Amino acid sequence: MNIRNAIRLEGEGFDLLPELKKIYFTNGLCLRKALSNNEQPYINRIIFVDCTQKISPALVLRHEKSTVYVAVVNHHDTQREITLLSAGFYGQVVKNSSLVSHLSAIDCLIKGEMHFTRKALSLYIFDMKFKSQAVNSTRMPLDITHKERQVVDCIFKGLSNQEIAKVLNISLNTVKMHLQNIYRKNNLKGRIQLMSSY
């Protein structure tokens, strides 16, 4: 069996892509001739979701092995792409774009790549990194005061002692005093142990 036969295209959004649907059904549910990818496919099922209307911020997709969700949208919008990424979509295609564009998206997905603009992917990754750092700094079970918490939060943002003093509008000696108290109360040897342990 040819690997292209294993790729199923479906979903209510698929109806919004008439050229792709026509080539898919005309070729006996096979995209072998239309795709350039010769690798073993990462996925075998693509579900197209109609996202031409407003997307609910609470939308989260159910992940299934070898299945990816692709949003069909009216136009590119970076903020909307980030919402789609957060909901679990692997890509998006613009409804009225060319057949070549739709096939290119499918080719990317088969290779295990996401199909979003680089700008949206970059912003999403930076946002996730920031949220991860914020979660790490708020979950710490440290014995610290409110002011010491502010110092710790700055440390987890990668700030130096001088930068912490400037951000918190306190002296460099006060920053050092807070750090000594944090280390002493929590049996820590220094900043590196603080960052790696909490």
Short mmCIF file of C-alpha atoms in Angstrom, two decimals:
data_model
loop_
_atom_site.label_atom_id
_atom_site.label_comp_id
_atom_site.label_asym_id
_atom_site.label_seq_id
_atom_site.Cartn_x
_atom_site.Cartn_y
_atom_site.Cartn_z
CA MET A 1 0.00 0.00 0.00
CA ASN A 2 1.38 3.41 -0.93
CA ILE A 3 1.88 5.70 2.06
CA ARG A 4 -0.21 8.41 0.38
CA ASN A 5 -3.26 6.11 0.50
CA ALA A 6 -3.02 6.15 4.30
CA ILE A 7 -3.64 9.90 4.59
CA ARG A 8 -7.31 10.69 5.17
CA LEU A 9 -8.69 14.20 4.76
CA GLU A 10 -11.95 15.01 6.50
CA GLY A 11 -13.91 17.48 8.63
CA GLU A 12 -16.48 20.20 8.00
CA GLY A 13 -13.69 22.60 6.98
CA PHE A 14 -12.75 20.27 4.12
CA ASP A 15 -15.93 21.40 2.32
CA LEU A 16 -14.47 24.94 2.24
CA LEU A 17 -11.56 23.70 0.08
CA PRO A 18 -13.33 22.52 -3.12
CA GLU A 19 -10.20 22.22 -5.31
CA LEU A 20 -8.37 20.11 -2.74
CA LYS A 21 -11.45 17.99 -2.15
CA LYS A 22 -11.87 17.44 -5.90
CA ILE A 23 -8.27 16.31 -6.45
CA TYR A 24 -8.47 14.08 -3.37
CA PHE A 25 -11.64 12.28 -4.50
CA THR A 26 -10.71 12.23 -8.20
CA ASN A 27 -7.49 10.36 -7.34
CA GLY A 28 -9.25 7.74 -5.23
CA LEU A 29 -8.58 9.36 -1.82
CA CYS A 30 -4.90 9.60 -2.66
CA LEU A 31 -2.57 12.62 -2.89
CA ARG A 32 0.47 10.65 -4.08
CA LYS A 33 0.78 12.51 -7.39
CA ALA A 34 0.24 15.92 -5.82
CA LEU A 35 2.77 15.70 -2.97
CA SER A 36 6.56 15.76 -3.16
CA ASN A 37 7.26 14.21 0.26
CA ASN A 38 8.67 10.67 0.07
CA GLU A 39 9.25 10.17 3.82
CA GLN A 40 7.20 7.93 6.06
CA PRO A 41 4.26 10.16 7.08
CA TYR A 42 4.14 11.59 10.56
CA ILE A 43 0.33 11.59 10.41
CA ASN A 44 -2.35 9.64 8.59
CA ARG A 45 -5.43 11.77 9.26
CA ILE A 46 -6.03 15.49 8.79
CA ILE A 47 -9.22 16.99 10.15
CA PHE A 48 -10.05 20.38 8.67
CA VAL A 49 -12.02 22.59 11.05
CA ASP A 50 -14.09 25.54 9.84
CA CYS A 51 -12.65 28.52 11.72
CA THR A 52 -13.96 31.17 9.36
CA GLN A 53 -16.21 32.44 12.14
CA LYS A 54 -15.07 33.53 15.60
CA ILE A 55 -13.00 30.97 17.53
CA SER A 56 -13.94 30.29 21.13
CA PRO A 57 -10.94 31.03 23.42
CA ALA A 58 -11.93 27.94 25.43
CA LEU A 59 -11.61 25.63 22.40
CA VAL A 60 -9.14 22.81 23.06
CA LEU A 61 -8.85 19.92 20.64
CA ARG A 62 -8.72 16.25 21.59
CA HIS A 63 -5.40 14.77 20.50
CA GLU A 64 -5.38 11.40 18.84
CA LYS A 65 -2.38 9.45 17.60
CA SER A 66 -1.45 10.26 13.98
CA THR A 67 -4.25 12.84 13.70
CA VAL A 68 -3.81 16.58 13.31
CA TYR A 69 -6.29 19.44 13.18
CA VAL A 70 -5.98 22.20 10.60
CA ALA A 71 -8.00 25.40 10.80
CA VAL A 72 -9.58 26.79 7.66
CA VAL A 73 -9.61 30.59 7.96
CA ASN A 74 -10.61 33.57 5.80
CA HIS A 75 -7.22 35.34 5.98
CA HIS A 76 -3.91 35.38 7.85
CA ASP A 77 -4.10 36.97 11.29
CA THR A 78 -1.16 36.48 13.67
CA GLN A 79 -3.23 36.82 16.86
CA ARG A 80 -5.73 34.27 15.56
CA GLU A 81 -2.88 31.89 14.70
CA ILE A 82 -1.63 32.11 18.29
CA THR A 83 -5.16 31.28 19.51
CA LEU A 84 -5.22 28.28 17.16
CA LEU A 85 -1.82 27.11 18.41
CA SER A 86 -3.05 27.37 22.01
CA ALA A 87 -6.10 25.28 21.14
CA GLY A 88 -3.95 22.48 19.69
CA PHE A 89 -4.15 23.08 15.93
CA TYR A 90 -1.14 21.97 13.86
CA GLY A 91 -1.74 24.43 11.08
CA GLN A 92 -4.04 26.69 9.16
CA VAL A 93 -4.98 27.17 5.54
CA VAL A 94 -6.66 30.21 4.03
CA LYS A 95 -9.97 29.26 2.46
CA ASN A 96 -9.56 31.05 -0.90
CA SER A 97 -5.82 30.49 -1.34
CA SER A 98 -4.40 28.32 -4.12
CA LEU A 99 -4.46 24.55 -4.34
CA VAL A 100 -0.65 24.64 -4.28
CA SER A 101 -0.82 26.42 -0.92
CA HIS A 102 -3.18 23.76 0.48
CA LEU A 103 -0.98 20.92 -0.79
CA SER A 104 2.10 22.64 0.65
CA ALA A 105 0.38 22.73 4.06
CA ILE A 106 -0.41 19.01 3.85
CA ASP A 107 3.17 18.26 2.80
CA CYS A 108 4.47 20.10 5.91
CA LEU A 109 2.10 18.22 8.20
CA ILE A 110 3.12 14.86 6.74
CA LYS A 111 6.75 15.71 7.59
CA GLY A 112 5.76 16.42 11.20
CA GLU A 113 6.00 20.20 10.84
CA MET A 114 3.41 22.77 11.87
CA HIS A 115 1.92 25.03 9.23
CA PHE A 116 1.70 28.53 10.68
CA THR A 117 3.56 31.73 9.87
CA ARG A 118 7.02 32.01 11.40
CA LYS A 119 5.94 35.17 13.18
CA ALA A 120 3.02 33.43 14.92
CA LEU A 121 5.18 30.44 15.90
CA SER A 122 7.88 32.73 17.30
CA LEU A 123 5.43 34.82 19.31
CA TYR A 124 3.75 31.67 20.65
CA ILE A 125 7.08 30.15 21.74
CA PHE A 126 8.20 33.36 23.45
CA ASP A 127 4.81 33.63 25.18
CA MET A 128 5.00 30.02 26.40
CA LYS A 129 8.55 30.54 27.65
CA PHE A 130 7.47 33.64 29.60
CA LYS A 131 4.46 31.81 31.09
CA SER A 132 6.68 28.88 32.06
CA GLN A 133 9.06 31.21 33.87
CA ALA A 134 6.15 32.91 35.63
CA VAL A 135 4.73 29.55 36.75
CA ASN A 136 8.14 28.48 38.06
CA SER A 137 8.52 31.64 40.10
CA THR A 138 5.00 31.49 41.57
CA ARG A 139 5.09 27.80 42.50
CA MET A 140 8.21 27.97 44.62
CA PRO A 141 7.63 26.66 48.13
CA LEU A 142 10.14 29.07 49.61
CA ASP A 143 10.09 30.61 53.06
CA ILE A 144 10.24 34.25 51.95
CA THR A 145 8.66 37.62 52.61
CA HIS A 146 6.77 39.71 50.06
CA LYS A 147 9.87 41.81 49.25
CA GLU A 148 12.00 38.67 48.95
CA ARG A 149 9.39 37.21 46.56
CA GLN A 150 9.89 40.26 44.32
CA VAL A 151 13.65 39.65 44.32
CA VAL A 152 13.16 35.94 43.50
CA ASP A 153 10.79 36.81 40.64
CA CYS A 154 13.46 39.12 39.20
CA ILE A 155 16.08 36.36 39.51
CA PHE A 156 13.86 33.98 37.52
CA LYS A 157 13.58 36.67 34.83
CA GLY A 158 17.38 36.56 34.55
CA LEU A 159 18.10 39.97 36.07
CA SER A 160 21.43 40.79 37.71
CA ASN A 161 21.64 42.28 41.22
CA GLN A 162 22.10 45.77 39.72
CA GLU A 163 19.06 45.30 37.47
CA ILE A 164 16.98 44.02 40.40
CA ALA A 165 17.93 47.10 42.43
CA LYS A 166 16.87 49.36 39.57
CA VAL A 167 13.57 47.53 38.88
CA LEU A 168 12.55 47.37 42.56
CA ASN A 169 13.89 50.87 43.29
CA ILE A 170 16.09 49.67 46.16
CA SER A 171 19.84 49.81 46.79
CA LEU A 172 22.28 47.14 45.66
CA ASN A 173 23.10 46.40 49.32
CA THR A 174 19.38 45.80 50.04
CA VAL A 175 19.22 43.31 47.14
CA LYS A 176 22.25 41.48 48.55
CA MET A 177 20.71 41.45 52.05
CA HIS A 178 17.45 39.97 50.67
CA LEU A 179 19.40 37.30 48.79
CA GLN A 180 21.41 36.35 51.88
CA ASN A 181 18.17 36.01 53.88
CA ILE A 182 16.55 33.89 51.14
CA TYR A 183 19.57 31.57 50.96
CA ARG A 184 19.89 31.28 54.76
CA LYS A 185 16.18 30.60 55.46
CA ASN A 186 15.91 28.02 52.68
CA ASN A 187 19.31 26.29 53.10
CA LEU A 188 20.53 27.36 49.67
CA LYS A 189 24.13 27.93 48.63
CA GLY A 190 23.41 30.59 46.05
CA ARG A 191 21.53 31.80 43.00
CA ILE A 192 22.27 28.73 40.87
CA GLN A 193 20.91 26.36 43.51
CA LEU A 194 17.86 28.60 43.94
CA MET A 195 17.11 28.55 40.19
CA SER A 196 17.75 24.83 39.74
CA SER A 197 15.83 23.70 42.85
CA TYR A 198 12.66 25.75 42.59
#
